[in-house]
Amino acid sequence: MRLRGKICLAALLAGLCGCASPMTENDRRANALLRQMTLSEKIGQMNQIASSTGAITGPMSERLSCDEAVKKGWCGSILGIKDPAEIERLQHLAVDSSRLGIPILFGHDIIHGCRTIFPENIGISCSWDLDAVERFARIAASEAAAFGVAWTFSPMCDICADPRWGRVSEGSGEDTFLSARIAESMVRGYQGDELADSSTILSCVKHFAAYGAPEAGRDYNTVDMSWSMFKDKYLPVYKAAIDAGAGTVMSSFNDFDAVPVTANSRLLRSVLRDTLGFGGFVVSDWGAVRELIAHGVAADERDAALLAFRAGVNMDMVSGCYLKSLESLVESGVIREKEIDDLVRPILKAKFALGLFDNPFRYGGEARRHEMYSGDNMQAARELARESMVLLTNNNGVLPLREGARIALIGPYADDRNEMIGAWRGMAEPDSCRTFLEGLCDRFGQSQVSVARGCDPRTDLPGGVAEAVALARRSDIVLLTLGLPNAESGEASSLSSLALPPCQKKLLRALHDTGKPVVILLVTGRPLELVEESALAQAVLVTWHPGTMAGPALADIVSGDCSPSGRLSMGFPRSEGQLPLRYNHKSTGRPLRDPASTAKYVSRYMDVSNEPLFCFGHGLSYTEFVYDNPVIENPVLSPGEDLRVSVRVSNTGTREATETVQLYVRDVLSSVTRPVRELKAFSRVTLRADQSVEVKMTIRYEDLCFTEASGRWGVEAGDFILYAGHDCSATLSAPFSVR
Ligand code: NOJ
């Protein structure tokens, strides 16, 4: 039953990669320009520098002065400038004072917003709302463009099953399918239909590849995985973003299959360019070219430059190795100038595509400042912040709050603008942020809300607990903000423990002992271990770091003006010992069929369940949804045919709410071991109380493909099971088969 119905990825992509693409106008313009450029000017285009005012994200200490590099034509791109006037000044210097007047490509990490800050990306992904994701990226791009920024280092396409890795905050969680859909929506939002538009910017897919799987969750650590795991689980996300048209890719810091990615031709040339058909340019990550020395694969900077160059890295982010070494490598005959041309051409083409040569000042700079924080932008940030919030538990319907209740808002994040923003904050101005306290006061009135800090994120406050307890006693309900600060989210923020700090646990226990209902508002950039917390609190609402409109979004949810609709894009473990933890794990030869079983000699822990505390896809609302069995319109699929499914969903509660209908597939018998189930489609539907709808969904044939034992990418004929429901534990099912 195995060998029919195959689709070969290479064949699918032959049109993209095998044949030489026709010469475009931008190719011609780039070639004409290349003919005028000296060797050092070409190498200059391959060099990216950081401005002295820009963010420093690595241990680099030496830098060229920006002005000097720009005038000499020794840099093609600058990253990290936050001042539009400075961008304009440097662009003038490039255009007016360098020999050929080639404009600079200004880049910045616009990760979850520019001025108007949206939730951290893990929160955004919990919305499962692709239209809202595209809108967020469009707004972020437009605000960034108004600063003169033409290039964002986003989306991060690294899936991750280990929340010890701090960068889970920048991604879309553990699942390939959901992450891929979000990544492509972001690329569309950033780049729009026309890159030369003054409100769209170039997107950079990162971190290619598998950066989200560092051993033991420690940032920058080695990555060791099978090629089949890579191709099935990791690669499709980068591919989706590239297929959506992303113009650039960032190579990752890690090694892969024992070769650092920055020097890995198999990944950067064979997989990225030949198989995926990527035609844009690759920028290294920060200082990663020189880091080839620390990896132990390059003897010195010249060697590092040569390895990265050979692997196809077009632009060196700030290490300076290209600038220092490529010229002499050409002069000594190690590389040919034609090879340099081949790597410079895509950089020039990107600048032409952006319209920078036609008008280097096309973005408007200072003149567009008024576009920041527009009413529409703030409304979009509020909507996405509330859609990102995930209600994990809600005992006895403690939420929404009852009108007139006296609210005690307690905890280190109750009234803190800065902490709402999260990591990677673009051009954020924390002062523009609406805190939880402000949001609740606006909604319920000041007299109804009182506040106490209780403790700092990681330390006790003298008298803090006593003050909080006294306030709780005078109130009807406690909203307790717990979690981890900005600084413990993002790059270089790995943690070995996912427990809340002891001072926060102490505060929670004391408040629980008052007998007042406690609702935890969890501020975090990663899943945490909440076994005790979820037992003590009446409800847990994950707010993530919600961004500029934190307060109003929170008020929308806790008041019941909107029912929560966020669904986890990553499970919450019971213990760090379970990590990495994925809902779409393999069966094994000794699977634990009954989660409650204590049998020996099956694949399980003796001291903790195999299951997460809260699983992928989970999230409550203020109503109940009931599913009927899914119906498959075409239960016997021919090769290449999409699966058509309908499922009836009914809102049996008393409020309008949004449900995310999720479809999972299990491939019953294959030539290789396969996940127990995988998400293959989802759809958000909003239903009034008592409303029932038939939701029609499609599973694309290409999404059933995987790496077969032969190494081919395809679908093997045989039996499959479809599961439909509310989260990854859905039990309603229907069989189908592929002929
Ligand atoms: C290092 C990070 O890994 C990457 O994501 C970021 O874009 C660059 N620094 C530039 O800031």
XYZ file of C-alpha atoms and ligand atoms in Angstrom:
750
model
C 0.000 0.000 0.000
C 2.908 2.314 -0.170
C 4.367 3.381 -3.384
C 1.635 5.190 -5.235
C 0.441 8.771 -5.167
C 3.824 10.325 -4.773
C 4.674 13.923 -5.319
C 8.309 14.812 -5.417
C 9.135 18.196 -3.922
C 11.987 18.647 -6.342
C 9.613 17.982 -9.240
C 7.031 20.338 -7.822
C 9.615 23.042 -7.613
C 11.347 22.329 -10.886
C 9.710 25.308 -12.507
C 11.075 27.527 -9.796
C 14.605 26.301 -9.623
C 15.677 24.129 -12.510
C 15.175 26.543 -15.357
C 16.979 29.834 -15.493
C 14.436 32.571 -14.827
C 14.023 35.162 -17.550
C 16.056 38.364 -17.280
C 14.012 41.084 -15.596
C 14.363 44.837 -15.811
C 15.933 44.788 -12.353
C 18.489 42.195 -13.534
C 19.426 44.483 -16.387
C 19.712 47.513 -14.142
C 21.773 45.551 -11.597
C 24.092 44.220 -14.302
C 24.595 47.675 -15.752
C 25.472 48.998 -12.331
C 27.812 46.085 -11.587
C 29.778 46.967 -14.714
C 30.495 50.391 -13.274
C 31.468 49.204 -9.799
C 34.980 48.624 -8.532
C 35.712 45.412 -6.660
C 35.756 47.204 -3.321
C 32.420 48.881 -4.059
C 30.921 45.487 -4.820
C 32.257 44.064 -1.579
C 30.938 47.154 0.190
C 27.416 46.172 -0.850
C 27.948 42.840 0.900
C 28.801 44.540 4.156
C 26.173 45.524 6.707
C 27.102 47.740 9.612
C 25.344 48.843 12.778
C 25.010 52.530 13.478
C 26.611 53.881 16.621
C 23.134 54.748 17.866
C 21.621 51.391 16.982
C 20.878 48.406 19.137
C 23.787 46.171 19.945
C 22.720 42.560 19.979
C 26.062 40.822 20.026
C 29.502 40.986 21.524
C 31.012 43.072 18.688
C 33.159 45.927 19.806
C 34.991 47.223 16.723
C 33.008 49.223 14.249
C 33.668 51.424 11.266
C 32.372 54.931 11.572
C 29.118 54.998 9.654
C 29.914 58.167 7.767
C 33.274 56.938 6.577
C 31.891 53.603 5.408
C 28.980 55.241 3.608
C 31.082 57.806 1.768
C 33.542 55.170 0.589
C 30.767 52.898 -0.600
C 31.863 50.322 1.954
C 28.466 49.396 3.254
C 25.332 48.317 1.459
C 23.128 48.255 4.518
C 22.905 49.738 7.998
C 20.805 48.292 10.781
C 19.365 49.545 13.994
C 18.959 53.309 13.493
C 15.949 54.622 15.360
C 16.046 58.241 14.271
C 14.428 59.052 10.893
C 16.490 62.234 10.555
C 19.683 60.216 10.915
C 18.485 57.747 8.295
C 17.794 60.622 5.949
C 21.194 62.200 6.648
C 23.060 58.970 5.954
C 21.037 58.346 2.818
C 22.012 61.806 1.576
C 25.627 60.980 2.317
C 25.357 57.755 0.309
C 23.550 59.268 -2.625
C 25.413 62.576 -2.776
C 28.915 61.723 -1.562
C 29.734 58.155 -2.562
C 31.162 57.647 -6.058
C 28.170 55.832 -7.553
C 25.483 57.153 -5.216
C 24.095 53.695 -4.419
C 21.382 54.068 -1.768
C 21.682 52.347 1.587
C 19.247 49.634 2.616
C 18.211 50.484 6.176
C 17.171 47.479 8.248
C 15.672 47.113 11.696
C 14.173 44.434 13.891
C 10.499 45.280 13.502
C 9.294 42.134 15.169
C 5.891 42.786 16.725
C 5.295 46.375 15.801
C 7.201 49.575 15.242
C 5.688 52.383 17.327
C 2.312 50.775 17.879
C 3.346 47.581 19.610
C 1.328 44.403 19.188
C 1.660 41.390 21.505
C 4.862 39.402 21.339
C 4.721 36.984 18.423
C 3.901 33.916 20.471
C 0.802 35.815 21.603
C -0.028 36.902 18.075
C 0.114 33.264 16.985
C -2.425 32.318 19.658
C -5.012 34.401 17.805
C -4.985 31.915 14.909
C -6.402 34.915 13.021
C -4.535 35.202 9.741
C -6.288 38.377 8.596
C -5.373 40.082 11.848
C -1.789 38.849 11.514
C -1.489 40.287 8.013
C -3.014 43.571 9.205
C -0.518 43.769 12.083
C 2.414 43.244 9.701
C 1.053 45.877 7.307
C 0.792 48.404 10.110
C 4.246 47.543 11.426
C 5.680 47.920 7.916
C 3.952 51.195 7.292
C 5.120 52.727 10.576
C 8.651 51.430 9.978
C 8.677 52.784 6.441
C 7.697 56.170 7.794
C 10.962 56.054 9.759
C 12.899 55.326 6.569
C 13.352 51.643 7.424
C 13.090 49.516 4.272
C 13.812 46.064 5.639
C 12.603 44.113 8.656
C 14.266 41.008 10.064
C 10.981 39.176 10.380
C 9.152 36.767 10.366
C 10.932 34.369 12.656
C 9.940 30.970 11.269
C 11.645 28.809 13.871
C 9.274 26.356 15.444
C 10.182 25.155 18.896
C 9.014 22.485 21.307
C 11.124 23.641 24.229
C 10.088 26.794 26.081
C 13.386 26.933 27.928
C 14.521 28.684 24.736
C 13.722 32.371 25.290
C 13.137 33.041 21.639
C 9.862 31.147 21.624
C 8.432 34.602 22.306
C 9.416 35.665 18.758
C 7.915 32.699 16.975
C 4.554 31.084 16.412
C 4.893 28.108 18.700
C 5.399 24.404 18.230
C 3.345 23.576 15.165
C 4.500 23.528 11.559
C 1.162 24.151 9.867
C 0.060 27.044 12.084
C 3.517 28.642 11.989
C 3.646 28.372 8.203
C 0.295 30.085 7.755
C 1.322 32.868 10.116
C 4.702 33.320 8.459
C 3.193 33.714 5.006
C 0.584 36.158 6.327
C 3.333 38.262 7.862
C 5.344 38.331 4.647
C 2.257 39.443 2.730
C 1.607 42.133 5.318
C 5.148 43.504 5.250
C 5.734 43.375 1.519
C 2.204 44.033 0.248
C 1.484 43.749 -3.451
C 4.125 46.256 -4.444
C 7.485 46.460 -2.729
C 8.105 49.879 -4.202
C 5.106 51.290 -2.373
C 6.073 53.807 0.298
C 4.347 51.825 3.044
C 5.726 48.351 2.349
C 9.110 46.957 3.336
C 11.306 43.988 2.553
C 10.872 40.947 4.760
C 13.602 38.610 6.018
C 12.813 34.980 6.814
C 14.817 33.833 9.780
C 16.636 32.022 11.184
C 17.403 29.591 8.420
C 17.554 26.895 9.595
C 16.318 24.983 12.634
C 17.489 27.647 15.058
C 14.460 26.776 17.225
C 15.876 23.389 18.167
C 19.018 24.159 20.184
C 20.077 21.292 22.379
C 18.616 21.628 25.899
C 16.854 24.875 24.944
C 20.044 26.901 25.364
C 20.302 29.756 22.895
C 23.006 29.477 20.212
C 23.580 25.842 21.150
C 24.199 23.069 18.660
C 21.291 21.621 16.662
C 21.303 17.930 15.916
C 18.307 16.439 14.152
C 17.533 14.031 11.360
C 17.013 15.341 7.860
C 13.533 13.808 7.794
C 12.573 15.674 10.955
C 13.999 18.840 9.439
C 12.206 18.469 6.124
C 8.858 17.438 7.613
C 8.605 19.735 10.598
C 10.972 22.685 10.235
C 11.510 23.415 6.555
C 7.830 23.913 5.573
C 7.614 27.084 7.652
C 10.568 28.753 5.920
C 9.237 27.474 2.604
C 5.813 29.026 3.190
C 7.379 32.419 3.885
C 9.626 32.150 0.844
C 6.726 31.067 -1.359
C 4.849 34.126 -0.107
C 7.624 36.174 -1.721
C 9.991 37.058 1.124
C 12.931 38.796 -0.509
C 15.641 37.883 1.997
C 16.651 35.114 4.362
C 18.849 35.254 7.461
C 21.167 32.340 8.114
C 21.099 31.103 11.679
C 23.777 31.047 14.373
C 23.605 27.300 15.017
C 25.328 24.438 13.336
C 23.285 21.854 11.482
C 24.507 18.354 10.757
C 27.871 19.436 12.181
C 28.358 22.431 9.878
C 27.577 25.977 11.109
C 24.739 27.249 8.947
C 26.707 30.337 7.934
C 29.145 27.978 6.218
C 26.632 25.322 5.249
C 26.354 25.120 1.452
C 24.032 22.172 1.643
C 21.462 24.281 3.475
C 22.111 27.671 1.910
C 22.674 26.539 -1.653
C 21.128 23.090 -2.232
C 18.093 23.358 0.037
C 17.393 27.068 0.020
C 18.209 28.014 -3.548
C 18.014 24.790 -5.536
C 15.111 23.076 -3.806
C 13.073 25.972 -2.471
C 13.895 28.191 -5.430
C 14.797 31.180 -3.287
C 16.067 33.965 -5.532
C 16.664 36.789 -3.058
C 19.680 37.369 -0.849
C 20.961 35.829 2.364
C 22.232 37.939 5.234
C 24.180 36.285 8.028
C 23.018 36.728 11.592
C 24.848 39.224 13.783
C 28.579 38.589 13.686
C 27.979 34.994 12.594
C 30.607 35.053 9.847
C 33.341 35.740 12.340
C 31.766 33.269 14.788
C 32.845 30.506 12.404
C 36.184 30.857 14.189
C 34.607 30.142 17.581
C 32.679 27.244 16.048
C 36.087 25.844 15.232
C 35.636 25.549 11.472
C 37.550 28.670 10.382
C 41.138 29.422 11.303
C 40.847 33.197 11.033
C 38.677 35.987 9.598
C 39.841 35.394 6.054
C 38.981 31.726 6.329
C 35.602 32.610 7.854
C 34.848 35.023 5.013
C 35.751 32.390 2.453
C 33.558 29.704 4.058
C 30.512 31.981 4.328
C 31.061 33.272 0.807
C 31.313 29.761 -0.603
C 28.110 28.796 1.237
C 26.310 31.661 -0.502
C 25.928 34.266 2.247
C 25.417 37.484 0.280
C 25.694 39.951 3.137
C 27.828 39.883 6.268
C 25.964 41.344 9.237
C 28.493 43.462 11.131
C 31.403 41.020 11.445
C 33.446 42.981 8.902
C 35.109 39.782 7.643
C 33.896 40.262 4.075
C 35.132 43.824 3.953
C 38.509 42.869 5.315
C 39.138 39.704 3.297
C 37.158 39.282 0.095
C 39.248 41.694 -1.965
C 42.479 39.888 -1.182
C 40.774 36.532 -1.782
C 39.913 37.728 -5.296
C 43.355 39.229 -5.869
C 45.058 36.016 -4.821
C 42.858 34.039 -7.219
C 41.006 32.032 -4.542
C 37.658 33.392 -5.694
C 36.680 34.996 -8.973
C 35.175 38.436 -9.336
C 32.321 36.844 -11.263
C 31.404 34.932 -8.081
C 31.341 38.221 -6.199
C 29.033 39.660 -8.873
C 26.685 36.724 -8.428
C 26.273 37.438 -4.725
C 26.065 41.214 -5.086
C 23.465 41.170 -7.859
C 20.534 40.053 -5.633
C 21.349 42.844 -3.174
C 21.234 45.471 -5.910
C 18.070 43.908 -7.313
C 16.376 44.190 -3.922
C 17.253 47.890 -3.845
C 15.819 48.328 -7.333
C 12.675 46.405 -6.370
C 12.206 48.641 -3.349
C 12.424 51.683 -5.611
C 15.402 53.049 -3.701
C 17.294 54.012 -6.846
C 14.289 55.867 -8.223
C 13.765 57.777 -5.007
C 16.063 57.045 -2.066
C 13.892 59.260 0.159
C 10.627 57.711 -0.877
C 9.519 56.825 2.620
C 9.000 60.367 3.818
C 10.852 60.289 7.138
C 9.951 63.088 9.542
C 6.988 64.182 7.450
C 5.153 60.947 8.232
C 5.522 61.013 12.000
C 1.831 61.745 12.387
C 1.010 58.289 11.017
C 2.232 56.618 14.216
C -0.388 55.439 16.688
C -3.241 56.279 14.327
C -6.697 55.357 15.588
C -6.802 52.393 13.218
C -3.400 51.160 14.321
C -4.315 51.367 17.992
C -7.622 49.610 17.372
C -5.852 46.805 15.487
C -3.366 46.468 18.368
C -6.219 46.278 20.867
C -8.070 43.640 18.867
C -5.013 41.470 18.335
C -3.982 41.802 21.976
C -7.351 40.529 23.144
C -7.418 37.774 20.504
C -3.996 36.644 21.702
C -5.112 36.185 25.320
C -5.735 32.558 26.231
C -8.098 31.556 29.028
C -6.569 28.370 30.431
C -8.991 27.728 33.304
C -12.178 29.381 34.526
C -13.612 27.535 37.526
C -17.261 28.216 38.265
C -17.357 30.875 35.575
C -15.438 33.334 37.757
C -14.787 35.316 34.576
C -16.242 37.505 33.229
C -16.323 39.774 36.257
C -19.716 40.575 37.626
C -20.770 44.218 37.328
C -20.135 46.137 40.521
C -17.486 43.753 41.870
C -14.704 45.429 43.867
C -11.532 44.508 42.017
C -8.118 44.152 43.654
C -5.499 44.381 40.906
C -2.299 42.983 42.401
C 1.174 41.981 41.257
C 4.326 43.296 39.630
C 2.756 43.932 36.216
C -0.418 45.666 37.378
C 0.606 49.162 36.376
C 3.861 48.901 34.439
C 4.036 50.376 30.935
C 7.465 49.077 30.131
C 6.662 45.475 30.976
C 3.722 45.422 28.593
C 5.968 45.892 25.565
C 7.952 42.653 25.584
C 11.291 41.994 23.954
C 12.308 43.331 20.520
C 10.440 46.558 20.800
C 11.024 48.235 17.448
C 10.750 51.971 18.025
C 8.445 51.512 21.032
C 7.830 54.347 23.452
C 6.670 52.659 26.660
C 4.920 55.868 27.729
C 2.389 55.354 24.973
C 1.300 52.072 26.509
C -1.988 51.656 28.392
C -1.448 49.577 31.521
C -3.768 46.957 32.984
C -4.723 49.375 35.741
C -5.634 52.113 33.278
C -7.636 49.728 31.133
C -9.628 48.428 34.080
C -10.239 51.898 35.527
C -11.483 53.134 32.142
C -13.873 50.211 31.868
C -15.096 49.792 35.449
C -14.455 53.221 36.982
C -11.660 54.165 39.346
C -13.686 53.592 42.476
C -14.082 49.924 41.618
C -10.400 49.122 41.103
C -7.620 49.229 43.696
C -4.030 48.304 43.173
C -1.107 46.832 45.123
C 2.223 45.661 43.712
C 2.816 42.792 46.143
C 6.310 41.966 44.936
C 8.772 42.683 42.161
C 9.154 40.119 39.378
C 11.946 38.238 41.132
C 12.213 39.799 44.578
C 10.076 40.454 47.633
C 8.944 43.971 48.439
C 9.039 44.901 52.134
C 5.435 44.726 53.355
C 4.267 43.875 49.831
C 2.412 40.678 50.667
C 0.707 42.141 53.736
C -0.513 45.144 51.748
C -1.806 42.878 48.985
C -3.605 40.599 51.435
C -5.263 43.572 53.145
C -6.450 44.849 49.787
C -7.771 41.420 48.797
C -9.791 41.238 52.023
C -11.493 44.549 51.180
C -12.322 43.369 47.656
C -14.597 40.851 45.954
C -12.076 39.425 43.529
C -8.320 39.457 42.995
C -6.805 39.909 39.556
C -3.208 38.853 40.133
C -0.563 39.689 37.540
C 2.231 37.138 37.668
C 4.851 36.054 35.154
C 8.229 36.897 33.728
C 9.590 40.292 32.722
C 10.555 41.544 29.248
C 14.181 40.915 29.956
C 13.502 37.189 30.315
C 12.028 36.865 26.896
C 13.735 36.863 23.503
C 17.349 36.392 22.491
C 19.864 35.063 25.012
C 17.073 34.463 27.555
C 17.151 30.730 28.013
C 15.980 29.417 31.382
C 16.444 26.036 32.983
C 13.378 26.463 35.181
C 9.926 27.437 33.953
C 8.597 27.919 37.471
C 7.383 31.290 38.652
C 9.864 32.995 40.988
C 9.445 32.133 44.699
C 8.330 35.673 45.613
C 5.403 35.389 43.183
C 4.425 31.946 44.448
C 4.453 33.291 47.999
C 2.186 36.163 47.012
C -0.254 33.805 45.275
C -0.430 31.457 48.284
C -1.099 34.331 50.658
C -3.868 35.703 48.453
C -5.391 32.266 48.007
C -5.507 31.911 51.782
C -7.760 34.969 52.039
C -10.526 32.871 50.486
C -11.170 35.490 47.816
C -11.300 34.210 44.241
C -7.978 34.748 42.507
C -7.659 35.157 38.732
C -4.084 34.971 37.460
C -3.189 37.279 34.585
C -0.056 35.644 33.256
C 2.435 38.037 31.663
C 5.010 35.966 29.844
C 6.833 35.410 26.580
C 6.897 31.615 26.976
C 4.833 28.757 28.376
C 5.499 28.276 32.091
C 5.057 25.431 34.557
C 1.789 26.233 36.351
C 0.811 23.078 38.221
C 0.418 24.737 41.621
C -0.835 28.041 40.237
C -3.654 26.511 38.233
C -4.769 24.555 41.294
C -4.830 27.613 43.557
C -6.393 30.127 41.174
C -10.013 30.165 40.074
C -8.947 31.193 36.593
C -5.754 31.664 34.591
C -5.691 34.070 31.667
C -2.449 34.233 29.658
C -2.006 37.806 28.486
C 1.570 37.425 27.117
C 3.331 40.789 26.815
C 0.330 42.403 25.154
C 1.808 45.612 23.731
C 0.613 49.200 23.524
C -3.058 48.429 24.125
C -2.557 45.994 27.000
C -5.044 47.622 29.389
C -8.012 48.115 27.056
C -7.578 44.601 25.643
C -7.547 43.091 29.116
C -10.650 45.065 30.078
C -12.437 43.830 26.935
C -11.898 40.254 28.078
C -12.401 40.319 31.840
C -15.499 42.498 31.546
C -17.108 40.031 29.145
C -17.447 42.684 26.433
C -15.595 40.113 24.326
C -15.310 36.406 24.936
C -11.735 35.081 24.949
C -10.816 33.382 21.686
C -7.049 32.751 21.967
C -5.833 29.155 21.554
C -2.392 27.945 22.607
C 0.159 27.703 19.821
C 2.428 25.841 22.222
C 1.592 23.466 25.057
C 2.310 24.322 28.699
C 4.363 21.509 30.284
C 3.809 20.039 33.719
C 7.516 19.874 34.283
C 10.721 20.872 32.527
C 11.608 17.183 32.584
C 9.074 16.610 29.772
C 10.904 18.891 27.358
C 10.999 18.964 24.405
C 7.263 18.359 24.399
C 5.160 18.129 21.237
C 1.574 17.097 20.734
C 2.596 15.715 17.324
C 5.143 13.252 18.698
C 5.753 9.821 17.199
C 3.931 6.727 18.388
C 7.022 4.640 19.430
C 7.002 0.843 19.564
C 5.695 0.963 23.122
C 3.172 3.764 23.139
C 1.285 4.777 26.264
C -2.231 4.181 24.998
C -4.077 5.075 28.196
C -2.638 8.271 29.705
C -3.688 7.102 33.178
C -1.882 3.775 32.911
C 0.974 3.054 35.295
C 2.211 0.085 33.285
C 5.934 -0.501 33.117
C 7.868 -1.013 29.869
C 5.873 1.562 27.916
C 7.093 4.979 26.849
C 6.235 7.123 29.847
C 7.659 8.904 32.878
C 7.261 7.268 36.279
C 6.885 10.587 38.058
C 4.836 12.745 35.706
C 2.240 12.286 33.004
C 3.302 12.358 29.354
C 0.676 15.004 28.699
C 1.178 18.748 28.974
C -0.808 20.620 31.590
C -2.461 22.645 28.815
C -2.182 21.298 25.327
C -1.663 22.823 21.897
C -4.886 24.379 20.641
C -6.412 24.720 24.112
C -8.225 27.883 25.157
C -11.597 28.496 26.815
C -14.272 31.014 25.988
C -17.307 32.208 27.921
C -19.541 29.746 26.113
C -19.618 26.060 25.176
C -19.125 24.694 21.681
C -20.408 21.285 20.678
C -19.166 19.407 17.623
C -20.892 16.800 15.478
C -18.860 14.125 13.757
C -16.928 15.491 10.784
C -18.159 14.539 7.336
C -15.699 13.947 4.515
C -17.098 14.706 1.087
C -14.433 12.718 -0.789
C -13.161 10.011 1.582
C -11.114 8.275 -1.129
C -8.536 10.749 -2.394
C -6.774 10.565 -5.699
C -3.177 11.773 -5.813
C -3.112 15.549 -5.841
C -6.706 15.918 -4.648
C -7.538 18.082 -1.633
C -9.723 16.673 1.168
C -13.078 18.396 1.623
C -14.453 18.295 5.156
C -17.471 19.745 6.858
C -18.172 19.787 10.540
C -21.161 21.135 12.426
C -20.325 23.370 15.371
C -22.936 24.706 17.769
C -22.704 27.407 20.378
C -24.741 25.943 23.227
C -24.001 28.751 25.684
C -25.565 32.118 26.277
C -23.013 34.457 24.664
C -21.571 35.149 21.259
C -18.038 33.813 20.936
C -15.412 32.760 18.428
C -14.323 29.151 18.088
C -11.252 27.919 16.221
C -12.218 24.670 14.546
C -9.137 22.461 14.251
C -8.573 19.477 11.949
C -5.835 16.949 12.652
C -4.701 13.988 10.578
C -3.084 10.696 11.485
C -1.346 8.720 8.779
C -2.077 5.158 9.869
C 0.553 3.155 7.998
C 3.633 4.501 6.257
C 7.113 3.534 5.254
C 8.480 5.620 8.137
C 7.274 6.431 11.642
C 4.800 9.322 11.603
C 3.375 11.703 14.216
C 0.342 10.495 16.174
C -1.546 13.406 14.629
C -0.793 16.756 12.999
C -2.783 19.953 12.514
C -3.747 20.277 8.855
C -6.455 22.960 8.769
C -8.226 25.425 11.031
C -10.978 27.976 10.747
C -12.223 30.704 13.066
C -15.992 31.056 13.297
C -18.022 33.470 15.377
C -21.338 32.105 16.610
C -24.188 33.781 18.441
C -25.723 32.027 21.426
C -27.613 28.943 20.219
C -26.303 29.319 16.695
C -25.137 26.253 14.821
C -23.173 26.265 11.568
C -21.691 23.831 9.142
C -18.027 24.754 8.771
C -16.546 23.736 5.441
C -12.790 23.235 5.358
C -10.151 21.926 2.991
C -7.004 19.974 3.724
C -4.548 20.479 0.890
C -3.046 17.352 -0.571
C 0.403 18.924 -0.388
C -0.022 19.235 3.391
C -0.228 15.454 3.664
C 3.262 15.087 2.166
C 6.236 13.908 4.196
C 9.685 12.432 3.687
C 9.247 8.811 2.784
C 11.758 6.070 3.547
C 13.187 6.513 0.071
C 13.826 10.194 0.804
C 11.090 11.291 -1.611
C 8.624 13.959 -0.573
C 5.141 12.622 -1.115
C 1.952 11.003 0.141
C 1.820 7.251 0.431
C -1.396 5.488 -0.480
C -3.268 4.031 2.480
C -5.522 4.862 5.398
C -5.738 8.076 7.390
C -7.844 9.318 10.277
C -9.210 12.817 10.490
C -9.890 14.324 13.911
C -11.982 17.446 14.363
C -12.470 19.524 17.443
C -11.460 22.209 19.805
C -7.804 21.333 20.451
C -5.169 18.702 19.712
C -6.930 16.168 21.929
C -10.013 16.156 19.659
C -11.644 12.710 19.576
C -14.373 13.044 16.921
C -13.030 11.337 13.855
C -13.653 10.125 10.328
C -11.546 7.819 8.186
C -10.273 8.539 4.691
C -7.790 6.994 2.373
C -5.450 7.941 -0.412
C -5.531 5.708 -3.490
C 20.573 38.717 16.227
C 19.266 38.010 16.138
O 19.457 36.614 16.193
C 18.478 38.335 14.888
O 17.194 37.785 15.019
C 18.406 39.815 14.673
O 17.640 40.100 13.527
C 19.820 40.353 14.541
N 20.538 40.092 15.776
C 19.847 41.849 14.236
O 19.509 42.573 15.336
